[in-house]
mmCIF file of C-alpha atoms in Angstrom:
data_model
loop_
_atom_site.group_PDB
_atom_site.id
_atom_site.type_symbol
_atom_site.label_atom_id
_atom_site.label_comp_id
_atom_site.label_asym_id
_atom_site.label_seq_id
_atom_site.Cartn_x
_atom_site.Cartn_y
_atom_site.Cartn_z
ATOM 1 C CA MET A 6 48.283 60.446 -36.605
ATOM 2 C CA PHE A 7 46.603 56.952 -36.898
ATOM 3 C CA THR A 8 44.870 57.794 -40.133
ATOM 4 C CA ARG A 9 48.108 59.185 -41.679
ATOM 5 C CA MET A 10 50.156 56.005 -40.669
ATOM 6 C CA LEU A 11 47.330 53.839 -42.208
ATOM 7 C CA LYS A 12 47.797 55.852 -45.505
ATOM 8 C CA LEU A 13 51.528 55.526 -45.421
ATOM 9 C CA ARG A 14 51.202 51.701 -44.818
ATOM 10 C CA LEU A 15 48.719 51.426 -47.642
ATOM 11 C CA LEU A 16 51.067 53.260 -49.941
ATOM 12 C CA ASN A 17 53.878 51.121 -48.946
ATOM 13 C CA ALA A 18 52.049 48.097 -50.165
ATOM 14 C CA VAL A 19 50.478 49.642 -53.244
ATOM 15 C CA ALA A 20 53.641 51.360 -54.698
ATOM 16 C CA PRO A 21 55.734 48.159 -55.115
ATOM 17 C CA ALA A 22 52.730 46.520 -56.865
ATOM 18 C CA TYR A 23 52.212 49.552 -59.010
ATOM 19 C CA PHE A 24 56.114 49.274 -60.024
ATOM 20 C CA PHE A 25 55.855 45.648 -60.994
ATOM 21 C CA VAL A 26 52.578 46.084 -63.052
ATOM 22 C CA ALA A 27 54.162 48.947 -64.872
ATOM 23 C CA THR A 28 57.196 46.931 -65.513
ATOM 24 C CA ALA A 29 55.277 43.978 -66.845
ATOM 25 C CA VAL A 30 53.008 46.120 -69.020
ATOM 26 C CA THR A 31 56.204 47.872 -70.486
ATOM 27 C CA PHE A 32 57.884 44.541 -71.074
ATOM 28 C CA ILE A 33 54.722 43.154 -72.883
ATOM 29 C CA LEU A 34 54.100 46.367 -75.006
ATOM 30 C CA HIS A 35 57.750 46.282 -76.113
ATOM 31 C CA PHE A 36 58.114 42.795 -77.308
ATOM 32 C CA PHE A 37 54.541 42.001 -78.517
ATOM 33 C CA LEU A 38 53.522 45.317 -79.953
ATOM 34 C CA PHE A 39 56.183 47.764 -80.530
ATOM 35 C CA ILE A 40 59.035 45.737 -82.100
ATOM 36 C CA PRO A 41 56.610 43.662 -84.284
ATOM 37 C CA SER A 42 54.787 46.820 -85.541
ATOM 38 C CA ILE A 43 57.762 49.081 -86.056
ATOM 39 C CA PHE A 44 59.815 46.220 -87.675
ATOM 40 C CA PRO A 45 57.088 43.988 -89.154
ATOM 41 C CA ASN A 46 59.206 42.042 -91.613
ATOM 42 C CA PRO A 47 62.833 42.654 -90.751
ATOM 43 C CA ASP A 48 65.181 41.865 -93.639
ATOM 44 C CA THR A 49 68.856 41.870 -93.315
ATOM 45 C CA SER A 50 69.172 45.612 -92.988
ATOM 46 C CA LEU A 51 66.481 45.879 -90.313
ATOM 47 C CA ARG A 52 67.368 42.816 -88.453
ATOM 48 C CA SER A 53 70.363 44.481 -86.881
ATOM 49 C CA SER A 54 68.108 47.483 -85.759
ATOM 50 C CA THR A 55 65.606 45.212 -84.188
ATOM 51 C CA THR A 56 68.499 43.358 -82.344
ATOM 52 C CA LEU A 57 69.987 46.670 -81.203
ATOM 53 C CA HIS A 58 66.659 48.036 -79.856
ATOM 54 C CA THR A 59 65.965 44.696 -78.014
ATOM 55 C CA ALA A 60 69.401 44.566 -76.519
ATOM 56 C CA VAL A 61 69.250 48.213 -75.338
ATOM 57 C CA PHE A 62 65.828 47.655 -73.815
ATOM 58 C CA LEU A 63 66.839 44.414 -72.057
ATOM 59 C CA PHE A 64 69.985 46.082 -70.766
ATOM 60 C CA LEU A 65 68.088 49.057 -69.180
ATOM 61 C CA MET A 66 65.373 46.798 -67.874
ATOM 62 C CA PHE A 67 67.871 44.332 -66.322
ATOM 63 C CA ASN A 68 69.773 47.041 -64.552
ATOM 64 C CA ALA A 69 66.557 48.717 -63.324
ATOM 65 C CA LEU A 70 65.292 45.564 -61.748
ATOM 66 C CA GLY A 71 68.690 44.425 -60.645
ATOM 67 C CA ASN A 72 69.358 47.566 -58.622
ATOM 68 C CA TYR A 73 65.737 47.508 -57.300
ATOM 69 C CA ILE A 74 66.474 44.001 -55.855
ATOM 70 C CA MET A 75 69.741 45.156 -54.443
ATOM 71 C CA THR A 76 68.110 48.072 -52.751
ATOM 72 C CA ILE A 77 65.793 45.617 -50.971
ATOM 73 C CA LYS A 78 68.497 43.019 -50.338
ATOM 74 C CA TYR A 79 70.756 45.326 -48.519
ATOM 75 C CA PRO A 80 68.658 47.266 -46.146
ATOM 76 C CA ALA A 81 70.077 50.203 -44.120
ATOM 77 C CA GLU A 82 69.131 48.874 -40.849
ATOM 78 C CA SER A 83 71.334 49.053 -37.856
ATOM 79 C CA ALA A 84 72.481 45.613 -36.671
ATOM 80 C CA ASN A 85 73.415 46.877 -33.197
ATOM 81 C CA ASP A 86 69.963 48.275 -32.259
ATOM 82 C CA THR A 87 67.640 45.398 -31.532
ATOM 83 C CA ALA A 88 65.373 47.284 -29.071
ATOM 84 C CA ILE A 89 62.484 49.212 -30.606
ATOM 85 C CA PRO A 90 62.337 52.645 -28.989
ATOM 86 C CA VAL A 91 59.006 54.130 -27.863
ATOM 87 C CA CYS A 92 58.220 57.290 -29.607
ATOM 88 C CA SER A 93 56.635 60.088 -27.642
ATOM 89 C CA PRO A 94 53.266 61.380 -28.807
ATOM 90 C CA HIS A 95 54.835 64.720 -28.673
ATOM 91 C CA CYS A 96 57.713 63.848 -30.996
ATOM 92 C CA SER A 97 58.632 66.797 -33.108
ATOM 93 C CA ASP A 98 59.835 64.550 -35.979
ATOM 94 C CA LYS A 99 57.646 63.404 -38.916
ATOM 95 C CA VAL A 100 55.126 60.684 -38.225
ATOM 96 C CA ASP A 101 57.035 58.109 -40.338
ATOM 97 C CA ALA A 102 60.280 58.229 -38.437
ATOM 98 C CA HIS A 103 61.726 59.151 -34.967
ATOM 99 C CA TYR A 104 65.177 60.702 -34.683
ATOM 100 C CA LEU A 105 67.620 58.986 -32.267
ATOM 101 C CA LEU A 106 71.275 59.789 -32.127
ATOM 102 C CA ASN A 107 74.479 59.581 -34.271
ATOM 103 C CA GLY A 108 72.670 59.546 -37.696
ATOM 104 C CA ARG A 109 70.131 56.896 -36.475
ATOM 105 C CA HIS A 110 66.241 56.973 -36.990
ATOM 106 C CA PHE A 111 63.685 54.717 -36.037
ATOM 107 C CA CYS A 112 61.383 54.139 -39.023
ATOM 108 C CA LYS A 113 57.850 53.407 -37.922
ATOM 109 C CA LEU A 114 56.876 51.781 -41.151
ATOM 110 C CA CYS A 115 60.016 49.459 -41.253
ATOM 111 C CA LYS A 116 59.851 48.935 -37.441
ATOM 112 C CA LYS A 117 63.744 49.084 -37.467
ATOM 113 C CA VAL A 118 66.500 51.447 -36.454
ATOM 114 C CA ILE A 119 68.040 52.878 -39.644
ATOM 115 C CA PHE A 120 71.551 54.097 -39.783
ATOM 116 C CA ARG A 121 72.178 57.215 -41.758
ATOM 117 C CA ARG A 122 68.569 57.183 -42.908
ATOM 118 C CA ASP A 123 67.936 59.311 -45.876
ATOM 119 C CA HIS A 124 64.227 58.643 -46.520
ATOM 120 C CA HIS A 125 61.680 55.856 -46.841
ATOM 121 C CA CYS A 126 61.157 54.675 -50.392
ATOM 122 C CA PHE A 127 57.598 53.449 -50.873
ATOM 123 C CA PHE A 128 58.384 51.815 -54.278
ATOM 124 C CA THR A 129 60.954 49.516 -52.624
ATOM 125 C CA GLY A 130 59.022 49.256 -49.275
ATOM 126 C CA ASN A 131 62.147 49.942 -47.156
ATOM 127 C CA CYS A 132 64.362 52.804 -45.946
ATOM 128 C CA ILE A 133 67.289 54.180 -48.071
ATOM 129 C CA GLY A 134 70.501 54.656 -46.060
ATOM 130 C CA ASN A 135 74.121 53.837 -45.661
ATOM 131 C CA LYS A 136 73.979 50.292 -47.310
ATOM 132 C CA ASN A 137 71.657 50.730 -50.249
ATOM 133 C CA MET A 138 71.993 54.395 -51.325
ATOM 134 C CA ARG A 139 74.157 53.440 -54.271
ATOM 135 C CA TYR A 140 71.582 50.842 -55.576
ATOM 136 C CA PHE A 141 68.773 53.352 -55.113
ATOM 137 C CA ILE A 142 70.593 55.944 -57.211
ATOM 138 C CA MET A 143 71.327 53.534 -59.910
ATOM 139 C CA PHE A 144 67.757 52.233 -59.864
ATOM 140 C CA CYS A 145 66.550 55.723 -60.321
ATOM 141 C CA ILE A 146 68.909 56.238 -63.323
ATOM 142 C CA TYR A 147 68.011 53.046 -65.063
ATOM 143 C CA THR A 148 64.285 53.418 -64.373
ATOM 144 C CA SER A 149 64.341 56.923 -65.875
ATOM 145 C CA CYS A 150 66.238 55.717 -69.031
ATOM 146 C CA THR A 151 64.017 52.759 -69.468
ATOM 147 C CA CYS A 152 60.904 55.007 -69.263
ATOM 148 C CA MET A 153 62.273 57.565 -71.626
ATOM 149 C CA TYR A 154 63.225 54.808 -74.082
ATOM 150 C CA SER A 155 59.840 53.275 -73.909
ATOM 151 C CA LEU A 156 58.392 56.821 -74.496
ATOM 152 C CA VAL A 157 60.386 57.122 -77.776
ATOM 153 C CA LEU A 158 59.310 53.660 -78.896
ATOM 154 C CA GLY A 159 55.677 54.458 -78.013
ATOM 155 C CA VAL A 160 55.673 57.608 -80.041
ATOM 156 C CA ALA A 161 57.278 55.759 -82.959
ATOM 157 C CA PHE A 162 54.555 53.074 -82.724
ATOM 158 C CA LEU A 163 51.784 55.583 -82.801
ATOM 159 C CA THR A 164 53.340 57.297 -85.766
ATOM 160 C CA VAL A 165 53.716 54.117 -87.662
ATOM 161 C CA GLU A 166 50.519 52.373 -86.750
ATOM 162 C CA TYR A 167 48.064 55.279 -86.428
ATOM 163 C CA SER A 168 49.838 57.910 -88.528
ATOM 164 C CA ILE A 169 49.948 60.413 -85.620
ATOM 165 C CA SER A 170 52.464 63.214 -86.341
ATOM 166 C CA PHE A 171 54.451 64.546 -83.459
ATOM 167 C CA GLU A 172 56.198 67.297 -85.454
ATOM 168 C CA ASN A 173 54.168 69.993 -83.732
ATOM 169 C CA PRO A 174 55.142 70.342 -80.023
ATOM 170 C CA LEU A 175 51.550 70.790 -79.019
ATOM 171 C CA THR A 176 50.637 67.423 -80.231
ATOM 172 C CA PHE A 177 51.929 65.647 -77.142
ATOM 173 C CA LEU A 178 50.302 68.276 -74.939
ATOM 174 C CA THR A 179 46.775 67.820 -76.407
ATOM 175 C CA LEU A 180 47.114 64.006 -77.098
ATOM 176 C CA LEU A 181 45.587 62.884 -73.797
ATOM 177 C CA PRO A 182 42.517 65.109 -73.663
ATOM 178 C CA LEU A 183 41.777 64.690 -77.384
ATOM 179 C CA SER A 184 42.172 60.727 -77.179
ATOM 180 C CA THR A 185 39.871 60.640 -74.049
ATOM 181 C CA GLY A 186 37.204 62.689 -75.949
ATOM 182 C CA TYR A 187 37.591 60.479 -79.043
ATOM 183 C CA PHE A 188 37.398 57.201 -77.048
ATOM 184 C CA PHE A 189 34.008 58.230 -75.419
ATOM 185 C CA MET A 190 32.847 59.193 -78.977
ATOM 186 C CA GLY A 191 33.891 55.774 -80.224
ATOM 187 C CA THR A 192 36.413 57.049 -82.742
ATOM 188 C CA ILE A 193 39.441 55.345 -81.313
ATOM 189 C CA SER A 194 39.794 51.942 -79.554
ATOM 190 C CA GLY A 195 40.586 51.412 -75.961
ATOM 191 C CA LEU A 196 44.098 50.093 -76.902
ATOM 192 C CA GLN A 197 44.845 53.504 -78.366
ATOM 193 C CA LEU A 198 43.765 55.360 -75.287
ATOM 194 C CA PHE A 199 45.683 52.913 -73.096
ATOM 195 C CA LEU A 200 48.913 53.446 -75.141
ATOM 196 C CA VAL A 201 48.542 57.308 -74.828
ATOM 197 C CA LEU A 202 47.998 56.880 -71.150
ATOM 198 C CA MET A 203 51.259 54.797 -70.851
ATOM 199 C CA LEU A 204 53.167 57.585 -72.655
ATOM 200 C CA TYR A 205 52.365 59.941 -70.020
ATOM 201 C CA VAL A 206 52.989 57.293 -67.283
ATOM 202 C CA TRP A 207 56.539 56.775 -68.628
ATOM 203 C CA LEU A 208 57.079 60.475 -68.942
ATOM 204 C CA GLY A 209 56.062 61.077 -65.363
ATOM 205 C CA ILE A 210 58.072 58.255 -63.889
ATOM 206 C CA GLY A 211 61.047 59.149 -65.954
ATOM 207 C CA LEU A 212 61.121 62.879 -64.882
ATOM 208 C CA VAL A 213 60.476 61.795 -61.186
ATOM 209 C CA CYS A 214 63.203 59.265 -61.099
ATOM 210 C CA ALA A 215 65.573 61.665 -62.939
ATOM 211 C CA GLY A 216 64.829 64.362 -60.348
ATOM 212 C CA PHE A 217 65.385 61.940 -57.428
ATOM 213 C CA CYS A 218 68.722 60.873 -58.945
ATOM 214 C CA CYS A 219 70.028 64.349 -59.184
ATOM 215 C CA GLN A 220 68.819 65.296 -55.750
ATOM 216 C CA GLN A 221 70.476 62.177 -54.132
ATOM 217 C CA VAL A 222 73.760 62.603 -55.950
ATOM 218 C CA LEU A 223 74.106 66.216 -54.679
ATOM 219 C CA LEU A 224 73.248 65.129 -51.221
ATOM 220 C CA VAL A 225 75.817 62.276 -51.266
ATOM 221 C CA ALA A 226 78.464 64.596 -52.650
ATOM 222 C CA ARG A 227 77.797 67.023 -49.754
ATOM 223 C CA GLY A 228 77.808 64.260 -47.267
ATOM 224 C CA GLN A 229 74.288 64.976 -46.184
ATOM 225 C CA THR A 230 71.136 63.002 -46.039
ATOM 226 C CA TRP A 231 67.454 64.048 -46.769
ATOM 227 C CA CYS A 232 66.558 63.627 -43.111
ATOM 228 C CA GLN A 233 69.212 66.020 -42.079
ATOM 229 C CA MET A 234 68.184 68.616 -44.732
ATOM 230 C CA GLN A 235 64.596 68.337 -43.558
ATOM 231 C CA ARG A 236 65.706 69.048 -39.913
ATOM 232 C CA GLY A 237 67.333 72.116 -41.262
ATOM 233 C CA GLU A 238 70.776 71.045 -39.975
ATOM 234 C CA LEU A 239 73.944 71.630 -41.874
ATOM 235 C CA VAL A 240 76.539 68.854 -41.585
ATOM 236 C CA GLU A 241 80.127 69.877 -41.182
ATOM 237 C CA ASN A 242 81.524 67.921 -44.011
ATOM 238 C CA ARG A 243 85.098 66.628 -43.158
ATOM 239 C CA SER A 244 85.564 64.926 -46.425
ATOM 240 C CA PRO A 245 85.696 66.202 -50.105
ATOM 241 C CA TRP A 246 82.927 65.510 -52.534
ATOM 242 C CA ARG A 247 85.126 62.893 -54.317
ATOM 243 C CA ALA A 248 85.572 60.929 -51.086
ATOM 244 C CA ASN A 249 81.816 61.109 -50.287
ATOM 245 C CA LEU A 250 80.840 59.768 -53.649
ATOM 246 C CA LYS A 251 83.516 56.997 -53.316
ATOM 247 C CA ASN A 252 82.141 55.998 -49.960
ATOM 248 C CA VAL A 253 78.667 55.430 -51.713
ATOM 249 C CA PHE A 254 79.729 53.998 -55.114
ATOM 250 C CA GLY A 255 82.921 52.357 -54.183
ATOM 251 C CA ALA A 256 86.303 52.038 -56.013
ATOM 252 C CA ARG A 257 84.742 49.874 -58.671
ATOM 253 C CA TRP A 258 82.022 52.475 -59.538
ATOM 254 C CA ILE A 259 82.446 52.004 -63.300
ATOM 255 C CA LEU A 260 81.384 48.347 -62.915
ATOM 256 C CA GLY A 261 78.478 49.503 -60.905
ATOM 257 C CA LEU A 262 77.303 51.785 -63.838
ATOM 258 C CA ILE A 263 76.761 48.658 -66.015
ATOM 259 C CA LEU A 264 75.832 45.867 -63.761
ATOM 260 C CA PRO A 265 73.828 45.726 -60.572
ATOM 261 C CA VAL A 266 76.640 44.386 -58.482
ATOM 262 C CA GLN A 267 78.135 45.136 -55.212
ATOM 263 C CA THR A 268 80.965 47.610 -55.547
ATOM 264 C CA VAL A 269 81.445 48.758 -51.989
ATOM 265 C CA ASP A 270 81.593 46.726 -48.699
ATOM 266 C CA THR A 271 78.512 47.040 -46.383
ATOM 267 C CA TYR A 272 80.157 48.370 -43.226
ATOM 268 C CA SER A 273 78.926 48.376 -39.620
ATOM 269 C CA GLU A 274 78.235 51.655 -37.776
ATOM 270 C CA ASP A 275 80.751 50.526 -35.105
ATOM 271 C CA THR A 276 83.595 50.959 -37.634
ATOM 272 C CA ASP A 277 82.125 54.066 -39.298
ATOM 273 C CA ASP A 278 83.012 57.580 -38.268
ATOM 274 C CA LEU A 279 79.587 58.550 -37.001
ATOM 275 C CA LYS A 280 78.441 62.055 -37.574
ATOM 276 C CA GLN A 281 76.229 63.797 -35.076
ATOM 277 C CA ASP A 282 73.115 65.071 -36.633
#
């Protein structure tokens, strides 16, 4: 158990660092490599395209980082539980959390009691629950869109700069192993190999975030959390799916789709209708 907790704490520190490094690399590649190469001498007709690509990328990046910060700013901790419970060595729950009562869990990584805990997000370094679920979902949406958009621009850059054709669907599947072999043979540069690696990084992060987003939206609509699903317990949902989504996204949910702002009041568990797990 000690070894696993050590690995989880290490992952809790490495994952945010990985996210910020990937974000910085994506930003640098876009403005210092992709745009100057795809639009080398923008005239009047191409200047609007360059502006449009830049505006779309900045919009996606702003919302991804903004919702990331909001997820951390509004943690799901319970304000009424100040005492840290002692977990028995024979606890049947997973090693990273200890189930309490009334939808509350004690997270051993956060060292806090979390109300309506869904899961612990290692990329943000905190738990996802009642107060930050909406920001986490929007973070996943915009991170996925940013990665997919960067993937398209990366493919366009390789096509323009190195004349790599992606008309054949097998090109993308064989690009990484072939590029690795060519790199060790001295045929291509390290920059080319790095760009190919980034294509797969963007694809992987984009697909994972999209999967997380779909899963969380379904759970929210059902009024259920990931912890409850892991415990194999079905929650008797007393509210329709529209009400469940409104509780998370708020009445001003359209504003929340385009700006990382607070659209629902953070409420206390004392005034919430607690559901027994």
